[in-house]
Short mmCIF file of C-alpha atoms in Angstrom, two decimals:
data_model
loop_
_atom_site.label_atom_id
_atom_site.label_comp_id
_atom_site.label_asym_id
_atom_site.label_seq_id
_atom_site.Cartn_x
_atom_site.Cartn_y
_atom_site.Cartn_z
CA UNK O 9 80.57 72.71 76.75
CA UNK O 10 82.50 73.23 73.49
CA UNK O 11 81.60 76.38 71.59
CA UNK O 12 80.47 76.37 67.98
CA UNK O 13 83.48 77.16 65.76
CA UNK O 14 81.70 80.24 64.35
CA UNK O 15 81.55 81.68 67.90
CA UNK O 16 85.27 81.26 68.73
CA UNK O 17 87.04 84.58 68.14
CA UNK O 18 90.64 85.81 68.62
CA UNK O 19 89.80 88.78 70.84
CA UNK O 20 87.06 89.53 73.33
CA UNK O 21 85.67 92.48 71.44
CA UNK O 22 82.44 93.56 69.78
CA UNK O 23 84.01 93.36 66.31
CA UNK O 24 82.98 90.57 63.95
CA UNK O 25 85.03 87.37 63.89
CA UNK O 26 86.20 88.28 60.38
CA UNK O 27 87.50 91.66 61.53
CA UNK O 28 89.20 90.12 64.58
CA UNK O 29 90.89 87.43 62.46
CA UNK O 30 92.16 90.09 60.04
CA UNK O 31 93.57 92.16 62.93
CA UNK O 32 95.19 89.09 64.50
CA UNK O 33 97.03 88.06 61.34
CA UNK O 34 98.05 91.65 60.61
CA UNK O 35 99.56 91.74 64.12
CA UNK O 36 101.54 88.49 63.90
CA UNK O 37 102.50 88.62 60.20
CA UNK O 38 106.17 89.61 60.72
CA UNK O 39 106.81 86.59 62.98
CA UNK O 40 104.28 84.16 61.47
CA UNK O 41 106.67 82.03 59.39
CA UNK O 42 109.24 81.77 62.18
CA UNK O 43 106.59 80.70 64.68
CA UNK O 44 105.12 78.16 62.27
CA UNK O 45 108.47 76.42 61.85
CA UNK O 46 109.35 76.50 65.55
CA UNK O 47 105.96 75.46 66.90
CA UNK O 48 105.40 72.65 64.39
CA UNK O 49 109.05 71.48 64.29
CA UNK O 50 108.76 71.93 60.50
CA UNK O 51 106.16 69.15 60.27
CA UNK O 52 103.86 71.68 58.57
CA UNK O 53 106.19 71.50 55.52
CA UNK O 54 105.59 67.75 55.29
CA UNK O 55 101.83 68.25 55.59
CA UNK O 56 101.74 70.73 52.71
CA UNK O 57 103.85 68.43 50.55
CA UNK O 58 101.41 65.58 51.23
CA UNK O 59 98.48 67.75 50.14
CA UNK O 60 100.23 68.77 46.92
CA UNK O 61 101.13 65.17 46.05
CA UNK O 62 97.44 64.31 46.34
CA UNK O 63 96.42 67.35 44.29
CA UNK O 64 99.01 66.59 41.58
CA UNK O 65 96.94 63.59 40.46
CA UNK O 66 94.29 66.06 39.23
CA UNK O 67 96.83 67.79 36.94
CA UNK O 68 95.50 71.28 37.73
CA UNK O 69 96.31 74.22 35.47
CA UNK O 70 94.93 76.97 37.71
CA UNK O 71 94.57 76.73 41.49
CA UNK O 72 93.04 79.08 44.05
CA UNK O 73 94.73 79.01 47.45
CA UNK O 74 92.34 80.55 49.98
CA UNK O 75 93.65 81.92 53.30
CA UNK O 76 97.06 81.80 51.63
CA UNK O 77 98.72 83.82 54.39
CA UNK O 78 102.38 84.29 53.50
CA UNK O 79 102.03 81.96 50.52
CA UNK O 80 103.68 78.75 51.75
CA UNK O 81 101.06 76.43 50.28
CA UNK O 82 100.75 78.48 47.08
CA UNK O 83 104.51 78.14 46.56
CA UNK O 84 104.43 74.39 47.26
CA UNK O 85 101.53 73.97 44.81
CA UNK O 86 103.33 75.84 42.03
CA UNK O 87 106.53 73.85 42.56
CA UNK O 88 104.70 70.52 42.80
CA UNK O 89 102.17 70.88 40.00
CA UNK O 90 103.49 73.65 37.75
CA UNK O 91 100.08 75.28 37.82
CA UNK O 92 99.26 78.97 37.95
CA UNK O 93 98.23 79.89 41.51
CA UNK O 94 96.16 82.74 42.90
CA UNK O 95 96.66 83.27 46.62
CA UNK O 96 93.87 85.08 48.46
CA UNK O 97 93.86 86.28 52.05
CA UNK O 98 92.02 88.65 54.37
CA UNK O 99 95.23 90.03 55.91
CA UNK O 100 97.18 92.53 53.83
CA UNK O 101 100.19 92.27 56.15
CA UNK O 102 100.41 88.50 55.61
CA UNK O 103 100.13 89.03 51.85
CA UNK O 104 102.92 91.62 51.95
CA UNK O 105 105.28 89.06 53.50
CA UNK O 106 104.17 86.50 50.90
CA UNK O 107 104.80 88.85 47.97
CA UNK O 108 108.42 89.34 49.10
CA UNK O 109 108.95 85.56 49.37
CA UNK O 110 107.47 84.96 45.93
CA UNK O 111 109.66 87.64 44.33
CA UNK O 112 112.79 86.16 45.94
CA UNK O 113 111.89 82.80 44.38
CA UNK O 114 111.24 84.44 40.97
CA UNK O 115 107.69 83.10 41.03
CA UNK O 116 105.84 86.41 40.75
CA UNK O 117 104.86 85.54 37.19
CA UNK O 118 103.31 82.27 38.31
CA UNK O 119 101.76 83.14 41.69
CA UNK O 120 99.62 86.23 42.20
CA UNK O 121 98.47 87.44 45.61
CA UNK O 122 95.33 89.40 46.33
CA UNK O 123 93.33 90.56 49.32
CA UNK O 124 89.86 89.05 49.57
CA UNK O 125 87.19 87.40 51.66
CA UNK O 126 86.86 83.60 51.55
CA UNK O 127 83.13 83.88 52.17
CA UNK O 128 82.62 86.25 49.21
CA UNK O 129 85.13 85.09 46.61
CA UNK O 130 85.64 87.53 43.71
CA UNK O 131 85.66 84.78 41.07
CA UNK O 132 83.11 83.29 38.69
CA UNK O 133 81.51 79.87 39.19
CA UNK O 134 83.40 76.74 38.08
CA UNK O 135 86.67 78.55 37.38
CA UNK O 136 89.44 76.60 39.12
CA UNK O 137 90.88 73.12 38.58
CA UNK O 138 91.53 72.89 42.33
CA UNK O 139 90.99 75.01 45.44
CA UNK O 140 93.10 74.70 48.58
CA UNK O 141 92.93 76.01 52.14
CA UNK O 142 95.61 75.32 54.75
CA UNK O 143 94.71 76.13 58.36
CA UNK O 144 92.14 78.68 57.26
CA UNK O 145 88.65 77.20 57.46
CA UNK O 146 88.70 77.39 61.28
CA UNK O 147 88.88 81.16 60.86
CA UNK O 148 85.81 81.50 58.62
CA UNK O 149 83.15 83.66 60.24
CA UNK O 150 80.52 81.31 58.82
CA UNK O 151 81.93 77.85 58.10
CA UNK O 152 79.02 76.69 55.95
CA UNK O 153 79.05 79.83 53.80
CA UNK O 154 82.81 79.64 53.34
CA UNK O 155 82.74 75.99 52.28
CA UNK O 156 79.89 76.73 49.84
CA UNK O 157 82.02 79.46 48.24
CA UNK O 158 84.97 77.08 47.82
CA UNK O 159 82.64 74.61 46.12
CA UNK O 160 81.15 77.32 43.90
CA UNK O 161 84.43 78.36 42.29
CA UNK O 162 85.89 74.89 41.66
CA UNK O 163 85.01 73.09 38.42
CA UNK O 164 82.62 70.14 38.28
CA UNK O 165 84.37 66.84 39.08
CA UNK O 166 87.31 68.77 40.55
CA UNK O 167 88.26 69.04 44.22
CA UNK O 168 88.74 71.32 47.17
CA UNK O 169 91.68 70.36 49.41
CA UNK O 170 91.51 71.40 53.05
CA UNK O 171 94.44 70.99 55.45
CA UNK O 172 93.34 71.64 59.01
CA UNK O 173 94.27 70.83 62.57
CA UNK O 174 92.34 68.01 64.20
CA UNK O 175 92.77 66.26 67.54
CA UNK O 176 95.26 63.64 68.62
CA UNK O 177 93.30 60.70 70.00
CA UNK O 178 94.45 57.88 72.23
CA UNK O 179 97.06 57.97 74.99
CA UNK O 180 99.07 60.79 73.37
CA UNK O 181 96.02 63.08 73.32
CA UNK O 182 96.44 64.59 76.84
CA UNK O 183 100.16 65.27 76.29
CA UNK O 184 99.50 67.00 72.97
CA UNK O 185 96.69 69.11 74.42
CA UNK O 186 98.94 70.19 77.30
CA UNK O 187 101.52 71.40 74.76
CA UNK O 188 98.82 73.01 72.64
CA UNK O 189 97.12 74.83 75.53
CA UNK O 190 100.11 75.80 77.65
CA UNK O 191 103.50 75.70 75.94
CA UNK O 192 102.49 76.80 72.43
CA UNK O 193 100.62 79.97 73.57
CA UNK O 194 103.53 80.94 75.83
CA UNK O 195 106.04 80.73 72.95
CA UNK O 196 103.60 82.50 70.63
CA UNK O 197 103.12 85.39 73.05
CA UNK O 198 106.85 85.72 73.63
CA UNK O 199 107.76 85.88 69.94
CA UNK O 200 104.73 87.61 68.38
CA UNK O 201 103.86 89.97 71.29
CA UNK O 202 100.18 89.21 70.63
CA UNK O 203 98.69 87.97 73.89
CA UNK O 204 95.67 86.35 72.32
CA UNK O 205 96.66 84.95 68.90
CA UNK O 206 98.17 81.70 70.13
CA UNK O 207 95.50 81.16 72.77
CA UNK O 208 92.90 81.44 70.02
CA UNK O 209 94.66 78.63 68.13
CA UNK O 210 93.94 75.82 70.65
CA UNK O 211 90.48 77.27 71.36
CA UNK O 212 89.55 77.18 67.67
CA UNK O 213 91.06 73.72 67.12
CA UNK O 214 89.13 72.38 70.11
CA UNK O 215 85.87 73.71 68.65
CA UNK O 216 86.51 72.64 65.05
CA UNK O 217 84.70 69.55 63.69
CA UNK O 218 87.13 66.96 62.35
CA UNK O 219 87.16 63.52 60.77
CA UNK O 220 83.71 62.12 60.07
CA UNK O 221 81.96 65.27 61.35
CA UNK O 222 83.86 67.45 58.90
CA UNK O 223 83.29 64.91 56.13
CA UNK O 224 79.53 65.09 56.75
CA UNK O 225 79.54 68.89 56.77
CA UNK O 226 81.27 68.87 53.37
CA UNK O 227 78.75 66.37 51.99
CA UNK O 228 75.91 68.52 53.34
CA UNK O 229 77.48 71.50 51.55
CA UNK O 230 76.91 69.67 48.27
CA UNK O 231 80.16 67.87 47.52
CA UNK O 232 79.51 64.46 45.97
CA UNK O 233 82.52 62.68 47.47
CA UNK O 234 84.73 63.42 50.48
CA UNK O 235 87.91 61.57 51.44
CA UNK O 236 90.36 62.40 54.20
CA UNK O 237 93.81 61.46 55.46
CA UNK O 238 94.99 61.83 59.05
CA UNK O 239 98.52 63.15 59.41
CA UNK O 240 101.04 62.79 62.26
CA UNK O 241 98.82 60.74 64.59
CA UNK O 242 95.86 63.01 63.90
CA UNK O 243 97.45 66.39 64.64
CA UNK O 244 96.22 67.49 61.21
CA UNK O 245 93.91 66.12 58.52
CA UNK O 246 93.65 66.67 54.77
CA UNK O 247 90.14 66.58 53.29
CA UNK O 248 89.57 66.13 49.57
CA UNK O 249 86.04 67.23 48.67
CA UNK O 250 85.02 66.60 45.06
CA UNK O 251 82.28 68.65 43.40
#
């Protein structure tokens, strides 16, 4: 039986999911970008570009990128929309890597990075023209609470953009899951030296609601309209949830 996403944790410990996720990303931060590119064959770059093209139609002036990690989506948003971006993440080590990248690109005046909790955002209601999360909502300790916080800080009639893994359906599904459950964790362990981080990835993806289920959860959270686009045969999905 598939576990509830809130119950899937990186490590088998008594610590909260939030604490375990923070530890995991602190552990893999130095190798995170390299692994992302290798394991996704750089398709993740295309996915982020697709999200930003969709967001650009909203002409945002200020965007919050939650679970920003090392800042890849924040950088893509700034380049694609020209907006000011605040990147927020639970892991200080991931943020440290991101700050270096942003300085090298001379974007430190346009993108700011800060440590924070997605489920207790340190921002006032209705502040942002858009909110984004790439591959982060699976890691929320409480999915419903986290989504409600994203909705709270975005302006009325503006949208939250969520890029998340989903499941490949059809005849390619078994082949993809074999890669996801066997090959990907082996490469992840070899490069990152974290025995659990890349086993947690397929476990959390397997438990995460996607497609119509995720759309309904977002509607139940209070968004008035939810659209989504499947990417790369369903490996990932972008959700646009409008407040």
